[in-house]
Short mmCIF file of C-alpha atoms and ligand atoms in Angstrom, two decimals:
data_model
loop_
_atom_site.label_atom_id
_atom_site.label_comp_id
_atom_site.label_asym_id
_atom_site.label_seq_id
_atom_site.Cartn_x
_atom_site.Cartn_y
_atom_site.Cartn_z
CA MET A 154 -0.68 -142.23 -254.62
CA LYS A 155 1.10 -142.91 -257.98
CA VAL A 156 3.70 -140.16 -257.26
CA LEU A 157 4.43 -141.63 -253.82
CA GLN A 158 4.94 -144.96 -255.30
CA TRP A 159 7.32 -143.73 -257.90
CA LEU A 160 9.19 -141.71 -255.26
CA THR A 161 9.56 -144.87 -253.10
CA ILE A 162 10.98 -146.76 -256.01
CA CYS A 163 13.47 -143.95 -256.92
CA VAL A 164 14.70 -143.79 -253.32
CA LEU A 165 15.12 -147.60 -253.15
CA LEU A 166 17.09 -147.46 -256.54
CA VAL A 167 19.60 -144.78 -255.32
CA PRO A 168 21.80 -147.16 -253.28
CA LEU A 169 21.87 -149.53 -256.23
CA SER A 170 23.03 -147.02 -258.57
CA LEU A 171 25.78 -145.93 -256.19
CA ARG A 172 26.93 -149.46 -255.81
CA ALA A 173 26.98 -149.88 -259.57
CA ALA A 174 29.40 -147.06 -259.72
CA GLY A 175 31.96 -149.64 -258.41
CA PRO A 176 35.31 -148.91 -256.46
CA SER A 177 36.29 -145.30 -256.05
CA LEU A 178 40.02 -146.01 -256.92
CA PRO A 179 40.78 -144.32 -260.29
CA LEU A 180 41.27 -146.71 -263.04
CA GLU A 181 43.35 -146.23 -266.19
CA SER A 182 41.57 -146.86 -269.37
CA ALA A 183 42.85 -149.96 -271.13
CA ASN A 184 41.89 -148.46 -274.53
CA ASN A 185 41.81 -152.00 -276.08
CA ASP A 186 40.34 -152.99 -279.29
CA LEU A 187 38.40 -156.33 -279.51
CA GLN A 188 38.69 -156.19 -283.36
CA ASP A 189 42.47 -156.10 -283.12
CA LEU A 190 43.27 -159.75 -283.83
CA ASP A 191 47.02 -159.16 -283.53
CA SER A 192 46.46 -157.64 -280.13
CA LEU A 193 44.36 -160.67 -279.09
CA LYS A 194 46.96 -163.06 -280.37
CA ARG A 195 49.73 -161.33 -278.52
CA GLY A 196 47.51 -161.18 -275.38
CA ALA A 197 46.92 -164.91 -275.61
CA GLU A 198 50.60 -165.60 -275.93
CA LEU A 199 51.33 -163.35 -272.94
CA PHE A 200 48.58 -164.94 -270.96
CA ALA A 201 49.92 -168.39 -271.56
CA ASP A 202 53.44 -167.23 -270.80
CA LYS A 203 52.91 -164.98 -267.75
CA CYS A 204 49.54 -166.00 -266.18
CA LEU A 205 48.53 -169.65 -267.04
CA ALA A 206 51.06 -171.12 -264.61
CA CYS A 207 48.66 -169.97 -261.82
CA HIS A 208 45.34 -169.04 -263.49
CA SER A 209 42.92 -171.08 -265.56
CA ILE A 210 40.37 -169.74 -268.06
CA LYS A 211 38.19 -172.83 -267.72
CA TYR A 212 35.42 -171.77 -269.91
CA MET A 213 37.75 -171.50 -272.86
CA ARG A 214 38.93 -174.35 -275.04
CA TYR A 215 42.10 -174.03 -277.16
CA ASN A 216 40.18 -174.74 -280.46
CA ARG A 217 37.69 -171.99 -279.73
CA ILE A 218 40.56 -169.47 -279.28
CA ALA A 219 42.15 -170.80 -282.56
CA ALA A 220 38.88 -170.46 -284.50
CA ASP A 221 38.22 -166.95 -283.32
CA LEU A 222 41.68 -165.58 -283.51
CA GLY A 223 42.71 -167.29 -286.79
CA TRP A 224 45.26 -169.88 -285.68
CA SER A 225 45.16 -173.57 -286.63
CA ASN A 226 44.51 -175.95 -283.90
CA GLU A 227 48.25 -177.19 -283.97
CA GLU A 228 49.34 -173.49 -283.69
CA VAL A 229 47.23 -172.60 -280.77
CA VAL A 230 48.49 -175.60 -278.79
CA GLU A 231 51.87 -174.94 -279.64
CA VAL A 232 51.78 -171.27 -278.77
CA MET A 233 49.74 -171.47 -275.66
CA SER A 234 50.29 -174.84 -274.08
CA TYR A 235 53.71 -175.64 -275.50
CA GLY A 236 52.23 -178.70 -277.19
CA GLN A 237 51.27 -180.30 -273.84
CA ASP A 238 47.49 -180.03 -274.32
CA ARG A 239 45.10 -181.02 -276.98
CA ALA A 240 43.17 -178.56 -278.95
CA VAL A 241 39.83 -179.73 -277.50
CA ASP A 242 40.99 -179.24 -273.88
CA ASP A 243 39.95 -176.41 -271.68
CA VAL A 244 42.59 -173.89 -270.97
CA MET A 245 43.49 -174.95 -267.51
CA THR A 246 46.52 -174.11 -265.19
CA ARG A 247 48.74 -176.84 -264.16
CA MET A 248 48.86 -175.64 -260.68
CA PRO A 249 47.05 -178.15 -258.45
CA GLU A 250 44.58 -176.44 -256.02
CA GLY A 251 46.25 -177.78 -252.99
CA VAL A 252 49.65 -176.10 -253.93
CA ALA A 253 47.95 -172.73 -254.53
CA MET A 254 46.41 -173.05 -251.05
CA ASN A 255 49.77 -173.97 -249.52
CA VAL A 256 51.82 -171.32 -251.26
CA PHE A 257 49.37 -168.40 -251.55
CA GLY A 258 46.82 -169.20 -248.86
CA THR A 259 44.07 -168.85 -251.38
CA LYS A 260 42.37 -170.55 -254.31
CA MET A 261 43.50 -169.17 -257.64
CA PRO A 262 40.85 -167.08 -259.18
CA ASP A 263 39.80 -168.39 -262.52
CA LEU A 264 40.10 -165.60 -265.07
CA SER A 265 37.38 -166.56 -267.51
CA LEU A 266 34.89 -164.09 -266.18
CA MET A 267 37.16 -161.59 -264.50
CA ALA A 268 36.96 -158.97 -267.18
CA ARG A 269 33.06 -159.07 -266.82
CA LEU A 270 33.18 -159.10 -263.03
CA LYS A 271 35.66 -156.30 -262.66
CA GLY A 272 36.08 -154.76 -265.99
CA THR A 273 38.87 -154.62 -268.52
CA ASP A 274 39.97 -151.33 -267.20
CA TYR A 275 40.44 -152.90 -263.81
CA ILE A 276 42.62 -155.71 -265.14
CA TYR A 277 44.73 -153.22 -267.06
CA SER A 278 45.13 -150.96 -264.09
CA PHE A 279 45.67 -153.90 -261.69
CA LEU A 280 48.52 -155.27 -263.81
CA ARG A 281 50.05 -151.78 -263.98
CA GLY A 282 49.25 -151.10 -260.21
CA TYR A 283 52.14 -152.67 -258.63
CA GLU A 284 54.26 -150.27 -256.48
CA TYR A 285 57.58 -151.05 -254.71
CA ASP A 286 57.48 -150.33 -251.08
CA PRO A 287 61.11 -149.51 -249.93
CA GLU A 288 60.16 -149.91 -246.35
CA THR A 289 58.92 -153.49 -246.59
CA GLU A 290 61.10 -154.21 -249.54
CA SER A 291 58.28 -155.71 -251.43
CA TRP A 292 55.81 -155.04 -254.03
CA ASP A 293 52.10 -154.16 -253.39
CA ASN A 294 49.27 -153.24 -255.60
CA ARG A 295 47.33 -150.02 -255.18
CA LEU A 296 44.11 -151.68 -256.32
CA LEU A 297 44.50 -154.78 -254.07
CA LYS A 298 46.38 -153.80 -250.97
CA GLY A 299 48.24 -156.66 -249.51
CA THR A 300 47.65 -158.83 -252.44
CA VAL A 301 49.42 -162.23 -252.50
CA MET A 302 49.70 -162.14 -256.27
CA PRO A 303 53.33 -161.42 -257.07
CA HIS A 304 54.21 -158.56 -259.64
CA VAL A 305 54.54 -161.18 -262.44
CA LEU A 306 55.43 -158.49 -265.12
CA GLU A 307 58.19 -157.06 -263.14
CA SER A 308 60.97 -158.05 -265.36
CA MET A 309 59.04 -157.10 -268.35
CA GLU A 310 58.37 -153.70 -266.79
CA ARG A 311 62.10 -153.11 -266.08
CA HIS A 312 63.38 -154.22 -269.48
CA SER A 313 60.86 -152.54 -271.84
CA THR A 314 59.82 -149.12 -272.64
CA GLU A 315 56.88 -147.49 -271.05
CA GLU A 316 55.02 -147.80 -274.26
CA SER A 317 55.61 -151.44 -275.04
CA TYR A 318 54.89 -152.35 -271.29
CA ALA A 319 51.49 -150.64 -271.62
CA GLN A 320 50.85 -152.31 -274.90
CA ALA A 321 51.60 -155.77 -273.28
CA ALA A 322 49.09 -154.98 -270.42
CA ARG A 323 46.63 -153.86 -272.90
CA ASP A 324 47.03 -156.98 -275.02
CA ILE A 325 46.52 -159.29 -271.97
CA SER A 326 43.49 -157.15 -270.84
CA ASN A 327 42.04 -157.36 -274.36
CA PHE A 328 42.44 -161.22 -274.44
CA LEU A 329 40.74 -161.35 -271.09
CA GLU A 330 37.86 -159.37 -272.23
CA TYR A 331 37.41 -161.56 -275.22
CA ALA A 332 37.69 -164.63 -273.09
CA GLY A 333 34.83 -163.24 -270.79
CA GLU A 334 32.59 -163.07 -273.81
CA PRO A 335 33.83 -164.60 -276.92
CA ALA A 336 30.57 -164.06 -278.70
CA LYS A 337 31.34 -160.29 -278.74
CA LEU A 338 33.59 -160.89 -281.75
CA GLN A 339 30.85 -162.46 -283.73
CA ARG A 340 28.44 -159.92 -282.64
CA TRP A 341 30.46 -157.29 -284.07
CA ASP A 342 30.77 -159.11 -287.25
CA LEU A 343 27.01 -159.63 -287.40
CA GLY A 344 26.58 -155.96 -286.61
CA TRP A 345 28.27 -154.84 -289.73
CA LYS A 346 26.36 -157.38 -291.85
CA VAL A 347 23.08 -156.16 -290.57
CA MET A 348 23.88 -152.48 -291.19
CA LEU A 349 24.99 -153.27 -294.67
CA PHE A 350 21.77 -155.26 -295.28
CA LEU A 351 19.65 -152.26 -294.05
CA LEU A 352 21.44 -149.88 -296.13
CA LEU A 353 20.92 -152.02 -299.22
CA LEU A 354 17.21 -152.40 -298.23
CA ILE A 355 16.83 -148.70 -298.11
CA ILE A 356 18.44 -148.21 -301.58
CA VAL A 357 16.17 -150.96 -303.17
CA THR A 358 13.26 -149.58 -301.53
CA TYR A 359 13.85 -146.06 -302.58
CA LEU A 360 14.47 -147.39 -306.35
CA LEU A 361 11.22 -149.23 -306.16
CA LYS A 362 9.30 -146.34 -304.85
CA LYS A 363 10.72 -144.28 -307.86
CA GLU A 364 9.75 -146.99 -310.16
CA TYR A 365 6.23 -147.19 -308.93
CA TRP A 366 5.46 -143.44 -308.97
CA ARG A 367 7.11 -142.92 -312.28
CA ASP A 368 4.14 -142.72 -314.43
CA ILE A 369 1.78 -141.33 -311.83
CA LYS A 370 1.34 -137.60 -312.19
CA HIS A 371 1.17 -135.88 -308.78
C1 HEC B 102 52.47 -166.96 -259.36
C2 HEC B 102 51.09 -167.12 -259.46
C3 HEC B 102 50.37 -166.06 -260.27
C4 HEC B 102 50.57 -165.63 -261.49
C5 HEC B 102 51.68 -166.00 -262.48
C6 HEC B 102 49.49 -164.73 -261.91
N1 HEC B 102 48.59 -164.48 -260.87
FE1 HEC B 102 47.01 -163.34 -260.88
N2 HEC B 102 46.48 -163.93 -258.88
C7 HEC B 102 47.36 -164.79 -258.22
C8 HEC B 102 46.84 -164.82 -256.88
C9 HEC B 102 47.43 -165.72 -255.71
C10 HEC B 102 45.70 -164.02 -256.77
C11 HEC B 102 44.70 -163.79 -255.63
C12 HEC B 102 45.34 -162.47 -255.15
C13 HEC B 102 44.71 -162.02 -253.81
O1 HEC B 102 43.65 -162.54 -253.51
O2 HEC B 102 45.28 -161.34 -253.09
C14 HEC B 102 45.56 -163.39 -258.16
C15 HEC B 102 44.60 -162.62 -258.52
C16 HEC B 102 44.39 -162.04 -259.85
C17 HEC B 102 43.37 -161.19 -260.26
C18 HEC B 102 42.21 -160.75 -259.33
C19 HEC B 102 42.54 -159.46 -258.71
C20 HEC B 102 41.38 -159.06 -257.85
O3 HEC B 102 41.16 -157.82 -257.73
O4 HEC B 102 40.73 -159.84 -257.21
C21 HEC B 102 43.62 -160.86 -261.48
C22 HEC B 102 42.84 -160.00 -262.43
C23 HEC B 102 44.83 -161.55 -261.92
N3 HEC B 102 45.34 -162.29 -260.83
C24 HEC B 102 45.33 -161.40 -263.09
C25 HEC B 102 46.61 -162.04 -263.59
C26 HEC B 102 47.15 -161.91 -264.77
C27 HEC B 102 46.47 -161.13 -266.01
C28 HEC B 102 48.25 -162.60 -264.79
C29 HEC B 102 49.33 -162.71 -265.90
C30 HEC B 102 49.79 -161.43 -266.44
C31 HEC B 102 48.43 -163.20 -263.45
N4 HEC B 102 47.40 -162.82 -262.78
C32 HEC B 102 49.49 -164.03 -263.10
C33 HEC B 102 48.43 -165.45 -258.68
C34 HEC B 102 49.04 -165.33 -259.85
#
């Protein structure tokens, strides 16, 4: 009976694990590094420049970004909102919802949790997934066929080297991964401290053991 129950559970879990495997379209690896603050800063700047016109990251505030990335409150507001917001404000697009609906026929997805929802590699590949179709004379995206999002990095792609274009997409993806889970930065920090503490503890314990056993003949 037990075996049968286990078998049933396994069979029921198979479709779940298949679904977890996600879309079958091949994704490029973003190879981003959350510890690279320069990359995160460049990503924040590019996000503000190229994405914020349409997308919010409503769960982030400017002053949180400043504290995490090493900017002052004045700097973050200057760099990201061109001095139009306050540091305590959420990072909101200025595009009214009605306009998005009229122009694009859809609500603008908020990008706060996009990296968690679809993965950092997905964002990287999506940004790099635009292909020009000479027949329709328009851009389409291999990961989201028929998407209404324009190829916003088109001129950047045209005017920069393959390497620097890939780096820009990587920086933006890196920033959006950070935005999806800002605590990840601190967790890393804490991780190192815990490891160091454990190492010191092992050394101290070892020395103590030596000290205790020194006079005991064994
Ligand atoms: C001109 C407006 C506009 C700009 C600028 C823009 N987007 Fe979008 N974006 C959209 C629209 C509209 C959609 C919804 C697309 C759809 O449903 O076809 C979208 C969807 C997305 C999605 C979700 C894709 C999916 O699979 O559902 C991601 C990720 C995204 N945008 C990232 C970005 C990033 C990163 C930038 C900046 C480099 C950016 N967008 C700039 C309009 C824009």
